[in-house]
Amino acid sequence: MASLPTSIPRFLLPRGYLLLRPQTRQLLQLQFPLTAIRHASSRPKTLSEQFQKRAPPVIPQPDKYRPPSHGKRTSRSETSMKSYGPKLTAAQKEEMRTKKYPNMMSPEGTFTHWFFNNKVIHLWITMGILVTLAIAAWYMDFMSKTIYSELIPTRKDFYMHPIQSTGRFIEVYKMHIAHTTAEAQDRRLKKMEDTEKRKEYRLQRIREAEEKGEEYVEDPRYYVGEDGVRRRRVKRWFGIWE
């Protein structure tokens, strides 16, 4: 009979298990079988993971050290019993609803409550203030620009004779508008006359240059517009007009 191969002492074996020959590796597997094999896809359960899965221990709190803010009973604000004592009657609830408490808004059914909660009144007051400010601004601007301020009736005249004073004020305002229109027309005519004069002056200089046989050279600082008027060129530096 063939004898079984003798086992080799472990201190004679090399450290690397994979460096052994296949036959010796098989013998070692037979003598020292691997009880636990961990694959690459599996993860070992550590002690910290086991502690995480456990539920935290709940220690009962003794009543001796319970603070007043965290009473053992459920607070009344979280229950249906909002007030102490018996339930309120309908008359008591109505009295509480219409009672005037100090430093608080007026109850329903009073004039103050209606006044503060009415949107129409607030809209009317706001629009009235805005219209009054607009009229005051227009009147101050009119009084500062008109030359007929002496013809405007005084406040006493408005109080004593409101209809006549209003008619007189309208007439003065029409006179002011006519005067403003006339001034605007005069300024427009003056600009047109200045434009015609500059145009004629330029044409005269061109004729004089032609009579002398010289060439009329335009100044590069100026240009001639479509209306035949010479104007200065405007340069723009960093968004600022010169």
JSON list of C-alpha atoms in Angstrom, two decimals:
[
{"chain": "A", "resi": 1, "resn": "MET", "atom": "CA", "xyz": [0.00, 0.00, 0.00]},
{"chain": "A", "resi": 2, "resn": "ALA", "atom": "CA", "xyz": [1.12, 3.49, -0.78]},
{"chain": "A", "resi": 3, "resn": "SER", "atom": "CA", "xyz": [1.85, 5.48, 2.31]},
{"chain": "A", "resi": 4, "resn": "LEU", "atom": "CA", "xyz": [0.25, 8.88, 2.84]},
{"chain": "A", "resi": 5, "resn": "PRO", "atom": "CA", "xyz": [2.55, 11.83, 2.37]},
{"chain": "A", "resi": 6, "resn": "THR", "atom": "CA", "xyz": [4.01, 13.08, 5.57]},
{"chain": "A", "resi": 7, "resn": "SER", "atom": "CA", "xyz": [3.01, 16.55, 6.71]},
{"chain": "A", "resi": 8, "resn": "ILE", "atom": "CA", "xyz": [5.59, 19.31, 6.62]},
{"chain": "A", "resi": 9, "resn": "PRO", "atom": "CA", "xyz": [6.06, 21.39, 9.76]},
{"chain": "A", "resi": 10, "resn": "ARG", "atom": "CA", "xyz": [4.68, 24.89, 9.44]},
{"chain": "A", "resi": 11, "resn": "PHE", "atom": "CA", "xyz": [7.89, 26.64, 10.48]},
{"chain": "A", "resi": 12, "resn": "LEU", "atom": "CA", "xyz": [9.53, 25.09, 7.42]},
{"chain": "A", "resi": 13, "resn": "LEU", "atom": "CA", "xyz": [6.90, 26.47, 5.05]},
{"chain": "A", "resi": 14, "resn": "PRO", "atom": "CA", "xyz": [7.35, 29.92, 3.43]},
{"chain": "A", "resi": 15, "resn": "ARG", "atom": "CA", "xyz": [5.19, 32.85, 4.53]},
{"chain": "A", "resi": 16, "resn": "GLY", "atom": "CA", "xyz": [3.44, 33.29, 1.23]},
{"chain": "A", "resi": 17, "resn": "TYR", "atom": "CA", "xyz": [0.59, 30.84, 0.89]},
{"chain": "A", "resi": 18, "resn": "LEU", "atom": "CA", "xyz": [0.35, 31.35, -2.85]},
{"chain": "A", "resi": 19, "resn": "LEU", "atom": "CA", "xyz": [4.08, 30.67, -3.34]},
{"chain": "A", "resi": 20, "resn": "LEU", "atom": "CA", "xyz": [3.65, 26.97, -2.59]},
{"chain": "A", "resi": 21, "resn": "ARG", "atom": "CA", "xyz": [3.33, 24.34, -5.24]},
{"chain": "A", "resi": 22, "resn": "PRO", "atom": "CA", "xyz": [-0.15, 23.16, -6.21]},
{"chain": "A", "resi": 23, "resn": "GLN", "atom": "CA", "xyz": [0.29, 19.78, -4.51]},
{"chain": "A", "resi": 24, "resn": "THR", "atom": "CA", "xyz": [1.46, 21.30, -1.25]},
{"chain": "A", "resi": 25, "resn": "ARG", "atom": "CA", "xyz": [-1.37, 23.83, -1.43]},
{"chain": "A", "resi": 26, "resn": "GLN", "atom": "CA", "xyz": [-3.93, 21.02, -1.72]},
{"chain": "A", "resi": 27, "resn": "LEU", "atom": "CA", "xyz": [-2.41, 19.25, 1.28]},
{"chain": "A", "resi": 28, "resn": "LEU", "atom": "CA", "xyz": [-2.64, 22.41, 3.34]},
{"chain": "A", "resi": 29, "resn": "GLN", "atom": "CA", "xyz": [-6.27, 22.89, 2.35]},
{"chain": "A", "resi": 30, "resn": "LEU", "atom": "CA", "xyz": [-7.06, 19.35, 3.51]},
{"chain": "A", "resi": 31, "resn": "GLN", "atom": "CA", "xyz": [-5.24, 19.77, 6.82]},
{"chain": "A", "resi": 32, "resn": "PHE", "atom": "CA", "xyz": [-6.34, 23.35, 7.54]},
{"chain": "A", "resi": 33, "resn": "PRO", "atom": "CA", "xyz": [-9.73, 23.91, 5.88]},
{"chain": "A", "resi": 34, "resn": "LEU", "atom": "CA", "xyz": [-10.97, 27.51, 5.58]},
{"chain": "A", "resi": 35, "resn": "THR", "atom": "CA", "xyz": [-14.13, 27.83, 7.60]},
{"chain": "A", "resi": 36, "resn": "ALA", "atom": "CA", "xyz": [-15.07, 31.43, 6.57]},
{"chain": "A", "resi": 37, "resn": "ILE", "atom": "CA", "xyz": [-14.64, 32.63, 3.00]},
{"chain": "A", "resi": 38, "resn": "ARG", "atom": "CA", "xyz": [-15.35, 36.29, 2.27]},
{"chain": "A", "resi": 39, "resn": "HIS", "atom": "CA", "xyz": [-16.15, 37.21, -1.29]},
{"chain": "A", "resi": 40, "resn": "ALA", "atom": "CA", "xyz": [-15.26, 40.55, -2.84]},
{"chain": "A", "resi": 41, "resn": "SER", "atom": "CA", "xyz": [-18.91, 41.64, -3.11]},
{"chain": "A", "resi": 42, "resn": "SER", "atom": "CA", "xyz": [-19.76, 40.98, 0.55]},
{"chain": "A", "resi": 43, "resn": "ARG", "atom": "CA", "xyz": [-18.95, 43.41, 3.35]},
{"chain": "A", "resi": 44, "resn": "PRO", "atom": "CA", "xyz": [-18.08, 42.34, 6.85]},
{"chain": "A", "resi": 45, "resn": "LYS", "atom": "CA", "xyz": [-20.36, 43.53, 9.60]},
{"chain": "A", "resi": 46, "resn": "THR", "atom": "CA", "xyz": [-18.36, 45.77, 11.87]},
{"chain": "A", "resi": 47, "resn": "LEU", "atom": "CA", "xyz": [-19.10, 46.55, 15.45]},
{"chain": "A", "resi": 48, "resn": "SER", "atom": "CA", "xyz": [-20.11, 50.13, 14.65]},
{"chain": "A", "resi": 49, "resn": "GLU", "atom": "CA", "xyz": [-22.73, 48.94, 12.15]},
{"chain": "A", "resi": 50, "resn": "GLN", "atom": "CA", "xyz": [-24.19, 46.63, 14.72]},
{"chain": "A", "resi": 51, "resn": "PHE", "atom": "CA", "xyz": [-24.47, 49.50, 17.21]},
{"chain": "A", "resi": 52, "resn": "GLN", "atom": "CA", "xyz": [-26.13, 51.70, 14.61]},
{"chain": "A", "resi": 53, "resn": "LYS", "atom": "CA", "xyz": [-28.84, 49.12, 13.95]},
{"chain": "A", "resi": 54, "resn": "ARG", "atom": "CA", "xyz": [-29.71, 48.94, 17.59]},
{"chain": "A", "resi": 55, "resn": "ALA", "atom": "CA", "xyz": [-32.40, 51.29, 18.88]},
{"chain": "A", "resi": 56, "resn": "PRO", "atom": "CA", "xyz": [-31.18, 53.95, 21.31]},
{"chain": "A", "resi": 57, "resn": "PRO", "atom": "CA", "xyz": [-32.03, 53.15, 24.88]},
{"chain": "A", "resi": 58, "resn": "VAL", "atom": "CA", "xyz": [-34.88, 55.14, 26.39]},
{"chain": "A", "resi": 59, "resn": "ILE", "atom": "CA", "xyz": [-34.28, 56.13, 29.96]},
{"chain": "A", "resi": 60, "resn": "PRO", "atom": "CA", "xyz": [-37.46, 57.05, 31.83]},
{"chain": "A", "resi": 61, "resn": "GLN", "atom": "CA", "xyz": [-37.37, 60.52, 33.30]},
{"chain": "A", "resi": 62, "resn": "PRO", "atom": "CA", "xyz": [-38.27, 60.67, 36.97]},
{"chain": "A", "resi": 63, "resn": "ASP", "atom": "CA", "xyz": [-40.94, 63.13, 38.07]},
{"chain": "A", "resi": 64, "resn": "LYS", "atom": "CA", "xyz": [-38.62, 64.46, 40.73]},
{"chain": "A", "resi": 65, "resn": "TYR", "atom": "CA", "xyz": [-36.47, 66.26, 38.14]},
{"chain": "A", "resi": 66, "resn": "ARG", "atom": "CA", "xyz": [-39.24, 67.20, 35.67]},
{"chain": "A", "resi": 67, "resn": "PRO", "atom": "CA", "xyz": [-39.20, 70.95, 34.88]},
{"chain": "A", "resi": 68, "resn": "PRO", "atom": "CA", "xyz": [-42.44, 72.95, 35.11]},
{"chain": "A", "resi": 69, "resn": "SER", "atom": "CA", "xyz": [-42.36, 73.76, 31.38]},
{"chain": "A", "resi": 70, "resn": "HIS", "atom": "CA", "xyz": [-42.62, 70.04, 30.50]},
{"chain": "A", "resi": 71, "resn": "GLY", "atom": "CA", "xyz": [-45.38, 68.79, 32.70]},
{"chain": "A", "resi": 72, "resn": "LYS", "atom": "CA", "xyz": [-46.50, 65.23, 32.78]},
{"chain": "A", "resi": 73, "resn": "ARG", "atom": "CA", "xyz": [-50.01, 66.13, 31.62]},
{"chain": "A", "resi": 74, "resn": "THR", "atom": "CA", "xyz": [-50.86, 67.41, 28.15]},
{"chain": "A", "resi": 75, "resn": "SER", "atom": "CA", "xyz": [-51.05, 71.20, 28.01]},
{"chain": "A", "resi": 76, "resn": "ARG", "atom": "CA", "xyz": [-54.51, 72.73, 27.77]},
{"chain": "A", "resi": 77, "resn": "SER", "atom": "CA", "xyz": [-53.59, 74.55, 24.56]},
{"chain": "A", "resi": 78, "resn": "GLU", "atom": "CA", "xyz": [-53.28, 71.17, 22.83]},
{"chain": "A", "resi": 79, "resn": "THR", "atom": "CA", "xyz": [-56.62, 69.89, 24.04]},
{"chain": "A", "resi": 80, "resn": "SER", "atom": "CA", "xyz": [-60.23, 70.94, 23.46]},
{"chain": "A", "resi": 81, "resn": "MET", "atom": "CA", "xyz": [-60.39, 72.56, 26.91]},
{"chain": "A", "resi": 82, "resn": "LYS", "atom": "CA", "xyz": [-59.03, 76.02, 26.16]},
{"chain": "A", "resi": 83, "resn": "SER", "atom": "CA", "xyz": [-60.23, 77.65, 29.37]},
{"chain": "A", "resi": 84, "resn": "TYR", "atom": "CA", "xyz": [-60.66, 76.60, 32.94]},
{"chain": "A", "resi": 85, "resn": "GLY", "atom": "CA", "xyz": [-64.01, 76.08, 34.49]},
{"chain": "A", "resi": 86, "resn": "PRO", "atom": "CA", "xyz": [-67.29, 75.18, 32.79]},
{"chain": "A", "resi": 87, "resn": "LYS", "atom": "CA", "xyz": [-67.99, 75.76, 29.11]},
{"chain": "A", "resi": 88, "resn": "LEU", "atom": "CA", "xyz": [-68.98, 79.26, 28.08]},
{"chain": "A", "resi": 89, "resn": "THR", "atom": "CA", "xyz": [-72.54, 79.96, 27.04]},
{"chain": "A", "resi": 90, "resn": "ALA", "atom": "CA", "xyz": [-73.56, 81.70, 23.81]},
{"chain": "A", "resi": 91, "resn": "ALA", "atom": "CA", "xyz": [-74.33, 84.93, 25.69]},
{"chain": "A", "resi": 92, "resn": "GLN", "atom": "CA", "xyz": [-70.91, 84.94, 27.33]},
{"chain": "A", "resi": 93, "resn": "LYS", "atom": "CA", "xyz": [-69.17, 84.33, 23.99]},
{"chain": "A", "resi": 94, "resn": "GLU", "atom": "CA", "xyz": [-71.12, 87.20, 22.40]},
{"chain": "A", "resi": 95, "resn": "GLU", "atom": "CA", "xyz": [-70.23, 89.48, 25.30]},
{"chain": "A", "resi": 96, "resn": "MET", "atom": "CA", "xyz": [-66.54, 88.59, 24.98]},
{"chain": "A", "resi": 97, "resn": "ARG", "atom": "CA", "xyz": [-66.66, 89.20, 21.22]},
{"chain": "A", "resi": 98, "resn": "THR", "atom": "CA", "xyz": [-68.11, 92.70, 21.60]},
{"chain": "A", "resi": 99, "resn": "LYS", "atom": "CA", "xyz": [-66.25, 93.75, 24.74]},
{"chain": "A", "resi": 100, "resn": "LYS", "atom": "CA", "xyz": [-63.71, 96.57, 24.52]},
{"chain": "A", "resi": 101, "resn": "TYR", "atom": "CA", "xyz": [-60.37, 95.51, 25.96]},
{"chain": "A", "resi": 102, "resn": "PRO", "atom": "CA", "xyz": [-57.64, 98.05, 26.77]},
{"chain": "A", "resi": 103, "resn": "ASN", "atom": "CA", "xyz": [-54.74, 98.45, 24.32]},
{"chain": "A", "resi": 104, "resn": "MET", "atom": "CA", "xyz": [-56.49, 96.26, 21.73]},
{"chain": "A", "resi": 105, "resn": "MET", "atom": "CA", "xyz": [-58.41, 96.78, 18.51]},
{"chain": "A", "resi": 106, "resn": "SER", "atom": "CA", "xyz": [-62.06, 97.70, 18.73]},
{"chain": "A", "resi": 107, "resn": "PRO", "atom": "CA", "xyz": [-64.49, 94.78, 18.67]},
{"chain": "A", "resi": 108, "resn": "GLU", "atom": "CA", "xyz": [-66.83, 94.01, 15.80]},
{"chain": "A", "resi": 109, "resn": "GLY", "atom": "CA", "xyz": [-70.00, 96.02, 15.51]},
{"chain": "A", "resi": 110, "resn": "THR", "atom": "CA", "xyz": [-68.47, 99.32, 16.60]},
{"chain": "A", "resi": 111, "resn": "PHE", "atom": "CA", "xyz": [-67.85, 102.42, 14.50]},
{"chain": "A", "resi": 112, "resn": "THR", "atom": "CA", "xyz": [-64.10, 102.28, 15.09]},
{"chain": "A", "resi": 113, "resn": "HIS", "atom": "CA", "xyz": [-63.88, 98.70, 13.82]},
{"chain": "A", "resi": 114, "resn": "TRP", "atom": "CA", "xyz": [-65.92, 99.58, 10.73]},
{"chain": "A", "resi": 115, "resn": "PHE", "atom": "CA", "xyz": [-63.78, 102.66, 10.05]},
{"chain": "A", "resi": 116, "resn": "PHE", "atom": "CA", "xyz": [-60.44, 100.86, 10.34]},
{"chain": "A", "resi": 117, "resn": "ASN", "atom": "CA", "xyz": [-61.51, 97.84, 8.25]},
{"chain": "A", "resi": 118, "resn": "ASN", "atom": "CA", "xyz": [-63.37, 99.62, 5.44]},
{"chain": "A", "resi": 119, "resn": "LYS", "atom": "CA", "xyz": [-61.27, 99.63, 2.23]},
{"chain": "A", "resi": 120, "resn": "VAL", "atom": "CA", "xyz": [-63.47, 102.19, 0.45]},
{"chain": "A", "resi": 121, "resn": "ILE", "atom": "CA", "xyz": [-62.84, 104.83, 3.08]},
{"chain": "A", "resi": 122, "resn": "HIS", "atom": "CA", "xyz": [-59.08, 104.24, 3.01]},
{"chain": "A", "resi": 123, "resn": "LEU", "atom": "CA", "xyz": [-59.08, 104.44, -0.80]},
{"chain": "A", "resi": 124, "resn": "TRP", "atom": "CA", "xyz": [-61.09, 107.66, -0.70]},
{"chain": "A", "resi": 125, "resn": "ILE", "atom": "CA", "xyz": [-58.74, 109.25, 1.85]},
{"chain": "A", "resi": 126, "resn": "THR", "atom": "CA", "xyz": [-55.63, 108.19, -0.07]},
{"chain": "A", "resi": 127, "resn": "MET", "atom": "CA", "xyz": [-56.89, 109.50, -3.42]},
{"chain": "A", "resi": 128, "resn": "GLY", "atom": "CA", "xyz": [-58.05, 112.72, -1.77]},
{"chain": "A", "resi": 129, "resn": "ILE", "atom": "CA", "xyz": [-54.60, 113.33, -0.30]},
{"chain": "A", "resi": 130, "resn": "LEU", "atom": "CA", "xyz": [-52.88, 112.62, -3.63]},
{"chain": "A", "resi": 131, "resn": "VAL", "atom": "CA", "xyz": [-55.22, 114.91, -5.58]},
{"chain": "A", "resi": 132, "resn": "THR", "atom": "CA", "xyz": [-54.80, 117.67, -3.00]},
{"chain": "A", "resi": 133, "resn": "LEU", "atom": "CA", "xyz": [-51.01, 117.44, -3.21]},
{"chain": "A", "resi": 134, "resn": "ALA", "atom": "CA", "xyz": [-51.13, 117.52, -7.02]},
{"chain": "A", "resi": 135, "resn": "ILE", "atom": "CA", "xyz": [-53.37, 120.62, -7.03]},
{"chain": "A", "resi": 136, "resn": "ALA", "atom": "CA", "xyz": [-51.13, 122.34, -4.46]},
{"chain": "A", "resi": 137, "resn": "ALA", "atom": "CA", "xyz": [-48.00, 121.62, -6.52]},
{"chain": "A", "resi": 138, "resn": "TRP", "atom": "CA", "xyz": [-49.67, 122.91, -9.70]},
{"chain": "A", "resi": 139, "resn": "TYR", "atom": "CA", "xyz": [-50.87, 126.08, -7.94]},
{"chain": "A", "resi": 140, "resn": "MET", "atom": "CA", "xyz": [-47.42, 126.83, -6.50]},
{"chain": "A", "resi": 141, "resn": "ASP", "atom": "CA", "xyz": [-45.82, 126.33, -9.91]},
{"chain": "A", "resi": 142, "resn": "PHE", "atom": "CA", "xyz": [-48.44, 128.55, -11.53]},
{"chain": "A", "resi": 143, "resn": "MET", "atom": "CA", "xyz": [-47.95, 131.33, -8.98]},
{"chain": "A", "resi": 144, "resn": "SER", "atom": "CA", "xyz": [-44.16, 131.24, -9.41]},
{"chain": "A", "resi": 145, "resn": "LYS", "atom": "CA", "xyz": [-44.27, 131.54, -13.23]},
{"chain": "A", "resi": 146, "resn": "THR", "atom": "CA", "xyz": [-47.23, 133.80, -13.99]},
{"chain": "A", "resi": 147, "resn": "ILE", "atom": "CA", "xyz": [-46.90, 137.57, -14.38]},
{"chain": "A", "resi": 148, "resn": "TYR", "atom": "CA", "xyz": [-50.55, 138.11, -13.47]},
{"chain": "A", "resi": 149, "resn": "SER", "atom": "CA", "xyz": [-50.25, 137.09, -9.84]},
{"chain": "A", "resi": 150, "resn": "GLU", "atom": "CA", "xyz": [-51.68, 140.45, -8.73]},
{"chain": "A", "resi": 151, "resn": "LEU", "atom": "CA", "xyz": [-54.92, 139.80, -10.64]},
{"chain": "A", "resi": 152, "resn": "ILE", "atom": "CA", "xyz": [-55.62, 136.51, -8.88]},
{"chain": "A", "resi": 153, "resn": "PRO", "atom": "CA", "xyz": [-58.33, 136.87, -6.20]},
{"chain": "A", "resi": 154, "resn": "THR", "atom": "CA", "xyz": [-57.31, 136.45, -2.59]},
{"chain": "A", "resi": 155, "resn": "ARG", "atom": "CA", "xyz": [-58.47, 133.79, -0.16]},
{"chain": "A", "resi": 156, "resn": "LYS", "atom": "CA", "xyz": [-60.94, 136.20, 1.38]},
{"chain": "A", "resi": 157, "resn": "ASP", "atom": "CA", "xyz": [-62.52, 136.77, -2.03]},
{"chain": "A", "resi": 158, "resn": "PHE", "atom": "CA", "xyz": [-62.83, 133.01, -2.52]},
{"chain": "A", "resi": 159, "resn": "TYR", "atom": "CA", "xyz": [-64.62, 132.70, 0.81]},
{"chain": "A", "resi": 160, "resn": "MET", "atom": "CA", "xyz": [-66.91, 135.69, 0.26]},
{"chain": "A", "resi": 161, "resn": "HIS", "atom": "CA", "xyz": [-67.62, 135.27, -3.48]},
{"chain": "A", "resi": 162, "resn": "PRO", "atom": "CA", "xyz": [-66.57, 131.76, -4.55]},
{"chain": "A", "resi": 163, "resn": "ILE", "atom": "CA", "xyz": [-68.30, 131.74, -7.97]},
{"chain": "A", "resi": 164, "resn": "GLN", "atom": "CA", "xyz": [-67.03, 135.15, -9.10]},
{"chain": "A", "resi": 165, "resn": "SER", "atom": "CA", "xyz": [-63.55, 134.45, -7.78]},
{"chain": "A", "resi": 166, "resn": "THR", "atom": "CA", "xyz": [-63.42, 131.13, -9.63]},
{"chain": "A", "resi": 167, "resn": "GLY", "atom": "CA", "xyz": [-64.44, 132.79, -12.90]},
{"chain": "A", "resi": 168, "resn": "ARG", "atom": "CA", "xyz": [-61.83, 135.48, -12.44]},
{"chain": "A", "resi": 169, "resn": "PHE", "atom": "CA", "xyz": [-59.16, 132.89, -11.70]},
{"chain": "A", "resi": 170, "resn": "ILE", "atom": "CA", "xyz": [-60.04, 131.04, -14.92]},
{"chain": "A", "resi": 171, "resn": "GLU", "atom": "CA", "xyz": [-59.69, 134.26, -16.92]},
{"chain": "A", "resi": 172, "resn": "VAL", "atom": "CA", "xyz": [-56.29, 134.96, -15.37]},
{"chain": "A", "resi": 173, "resn": "TYR", "atom": "CA", "xyz": [-55.19, 131.42, -16.16]},
{"chain": "A", "resi": 174, "resn": "LYS", "atom": "CA", "xyz": [-56.21, 131.84, -19.80]},
{"chain": "A", "resi": 175, "resn": "MET", "atom": "CA", "xyz": [-54.19, 135.06, -19.96]},
{"chain": "A", "resi": 176, "resn": "HIS", "atom": "CA", "xyz": [-51.21, 133.20, -18.51]},
{"chain": "A", "resi": 177, "resn": "ILE", "atom": "CA", "xyz": [-51.52, 130.44, -21.13]},
{"chain": "A", "resi": 178, "resn": "ALA", "atom": "CA", "xyz": [-51.73, 133.01, -23.94]},
{"chain": "A", "resi": 179, "resn": "HIS", "atom": "CA", "xyz": [-48.65, 134.80, -22.63]},
{"chain": "A", "resi": 180, "resn": "THR", "atom": "CA", "xyz": [-46.71, 131.52, -22.36]},
{"chain": "A", "resi": 181, "resn": "THR", "atom": "CA", "xyz": [-47.70, 130.58, -25.91]},
{"chain": "A", "resi": 182, "resn": "ALA", "atom": "CA", "xyz": [-46.59, 133.96, -27.24]},
{"chain": "A", "resi": 183, "resn": "GLU", "atom": "CA", "xyz": [-43.21, 133.63, -25.52]},
{"chain": "A", "resi": 184, "resn": "ALA", "atom": "CA", "xyz": [-42.71, 130.17, -27.02]},
{"chain": "A", "resi": 185, "resn": "GLN", "atom": "CA", "xyz": [-43.55, 131.48, -30.50]},
{"chain": "A", "resi": 186, "resn": "ASP", "atom": "CA", "xyz": [-41.12, 134.37, -30.08]},
{"chain": "A", "resi": 187, "resn": "ARG", "atom": "CA", "xyz": [-38.33, 132.00, -29.09]},
{"chain": "A", "resi": 188, "resn": "ARG", "atom": "CA", "xyz": [-39.09, 129.78, -32.07]},
{"chain": "A", "resi": 189, "resn": "LEU", "atom": "CA", "xyz": [-39.06, 132.74, -34.48]},
{"chain": "A", "resi": 190, "resn": "LYS", "atom": "CA", "xyz": [-35.81, 133.99, -33.00]},
{"chain": "A", "resi": 191, "resn": "LYS", "atom": "CA", "xyz": [-34.17, 130.62, -33.56]},
{"chain": "A", "resi": 192, "resn": "MET", "atom": "CA", "xyz": [-35.41, 130.55, -37.13]},
{"chain": "A", "resi": 193, "resn": "GLU", "atom": "CA", "xyz": [-34.02, 134.05, -37.75]},
{"chain": "A", "resi": 194, "resn": "ASP", "atom": "CA", "xyz": [-30.65, 133.06, -36.30]},
{"chain": "A", "resi": 195, "resn": "THR", "atom": "CA", "xyz": [-30.60, 130.02, -38.55]},
{"chain": "A", "resi": 196, "resn": "GLU", "atom": "CA", "xyz": [-31.36, 132.09, -41.64]},
{"chain": "A", "resi": 197, "resn": "LYS", "atom": "CA", "xyz": [-28.68, 134.63, -40.73]},
{"chain": "A", "resi": 198, "resn": "ARG", "atom": "CA", "xyz": [-26.03, 131.95, -40.33]},
{"chain": "A", "resi": 199, "resn": "LYS", "atom": "CA", "xyz": [-27.08, 130.39, -43.62]},
{"chain": "A", "resi": 200, "resn": "GLU", "atom": "CA", "xyz": [-26.86, 133.72, -45.45]},
{"chain": "A", "resi": 201, "resn": "TYR", "atom": "CA", "xyz": [-23.50, 134.48, -43.86]},
{"chain": "A", "resi": 202, "resn": "ARG", "atom": "CA", "xyz": [-22.08, 131.16, -45.07]},
{"chain": "A", "resi": 203, "resn": "LEU", "atom": "CA", "xyz": [-23.39, 131.68, -48.61]},
{"chain": "A", "resi": 204, "resn": "GLN", "atom": "CA", "xyz": [-21.91, 135.18, -48.65]},
{"chain": "A", "resi": 205, "resn": "ARG", "atom": "CA", "xyz": [-18.50, 133.83, -47.70]},
{"chain": "A", "resi": 206, "resn": "ILE", "atom": "CA", "xyz": [-18.72, 131.25, -50.49]},
{"chain": "A", "resi": 207, "resn": "ARG", "atom": "CA", "xyz": [-19.54, 133.99, -53.03]},
{"chain": "A", "resi": 208, "resn": "GLU", "atom": "CA", "xyz": [-16.64, 136.13, -51.86]},
{"chain": "A", "resi": 209, "resn": "ALA", "atom": "CA", "xyz": [-14.26, 133.18, -52.22]},
{"chain": "A", "resi": 210, "resn": "GLU", "atom": "CA", "xyz": [-15.55, 132.49, -55.75]},
{"chain": "A", "resi": 211, "resn": "GLU", "atom": "CA", "xyz": [-15.13, 136.14, -56.77]},
{"chain": "A", "resi": 212, "resn": "LYS", "atom": "CA", "xyz": [-11.53, 136.13, -55.55]},
{"chain": "A", "resi": 213, "resn": "GLY", "atom": "CA", "xyz": [-10.87, 132.84, -57.31]},
{"chain": "A", "resi": 214, "resn": "GLU", "atom": "CA", "xyz": [-10.10, 131.05, -54.09]},
{"chain": "A", "resi": 215, "resn": "GLU", "atom": "CA", "xyz": [-11.39, 127.74, -52.89]},
{"chain": "A", "resi": 216, "resn": "TYR", "atom": "CA", "xyz": [-13.70, 127.88, -49.92]},
{"chain": "A", "resi": 217, "resn": "VAL", "atom": "CA", "xyz": [-12.52, 125.37, -47.32]},
{"chain": "A", "resi": 218, "resn": "GLU", "atom": "CA", "xyz": [-14.94, 124.25, -44.67]},
{"chain": "A", "resi": 219, "resn": "ASP", "atom": "CA", "xyz": [-13.78, 124.18, -41.09]},
{"chain": "A", "resi": 220, "resn": "PRO", "atom": "CA", "xyz": [-13.44, 120.51, -40.02]},
{"chain": "A", "resi": 221, "resn": "ARG", "atom": "CA", "xyz": [-14.87, 121.42, -36.63]},
{"chain": "A", "resi": 222, "resn": "TYR", "atom": "CA", "xyz": [-18.20, 122.21, -38.29]},
{"chain": "A", "resi": 223, "resn": "TYR", "atom": "CA", "xyz": [-20.59, 120.43, -40.65]},
{"chain": "A", "resi": 224, "resn": "VAL", "atom": "CA", "xyz": [-23.44, 121.57, -42.88]},
{"chain": "A", "resi": 225, "resn": "GLY", "atom": "CA", "xyz": [-26.83, 120.10, -42.11]},
{"chain": "A", "resi": 226, "resn": "GLU", "atom": "CA", "xyz": [-29.68, 119.29, -44.46]},
{"chain": "A", "resi": 227, "resn": "ASP", "atom": "CA", "xyz": [-31.14, 122.75, -43.93]},
{"chain": "A", "resi": 228, "resn": "GLY", "atom": "CA", "xyz": [-27.91, 124.37, -45.14]},
{"chain": "A", "resi": 229, "resn": "VAL", "atom": "CA", "xyz": [-26.86, 125.61, -41.70]},
{"chain": "A", "resi": 230, "resn": "ARG", "atom": "CA", "xyz": [-23.35, 125.06, -40.44]},
{"chain": "A", "resi": 231, "resn": "ARG", "atom": "CA", "xyz": [-23.20, 123.51, -37.00]},
{"chain": "A", "resi": 232, "resn": "ARG", "atom": "CA", "xyz": [-20.38, 122.54, -34.68]},
{"chain": "A", "resi": 233, "resn": "ARG", "atom": "CA", "xyz": [-19.44, 118.88, -34.49]},
{"chain": "A", "resi": 234, "resn": "VAL", "atom": "CA", "xyz": [-20.04, 117.39, -31.09]},
{"chain": "A", "resi": 235, "resn": "LYS", "atom": "CA", "xyz": [-17.50, 114.92, -29.75]},
{"chain": "A", "resi": 236, "resn": "ARG", "atom": "CA", "xyz": [-18.36, 112.34, -27.18]},
{"chain": "A", "resi": 237, "resn": "TRP", "atom": "CA", "xyz": [-15.79, 111.14, -24.68]},
{"chain": "A", "resi": 238, "resn": "PHE", "atom": "CA", "xyz": [-16.71, 108.39, -22.22]},
{"chain": "A", "resi": 239, "resn": "GLY", "atom": "CA", "xyz": [-20.40, 109.17, -22.56]},
{"chain": "A", "resi": 240, "resn": "ILE", "atom": "CA", "xyz": [-19.97, 112.90, -21.81]},
{"chain": "A", "resi": 241, "resn": "TRP", "atom": "CA", "xyz": [-20.87, 115.51, -24.43]},
{"chain": "A", "resi": 242, "resn": "GLU", "atom": "CA", "xyz": [-18.46, 118.38, -24.89]}
]
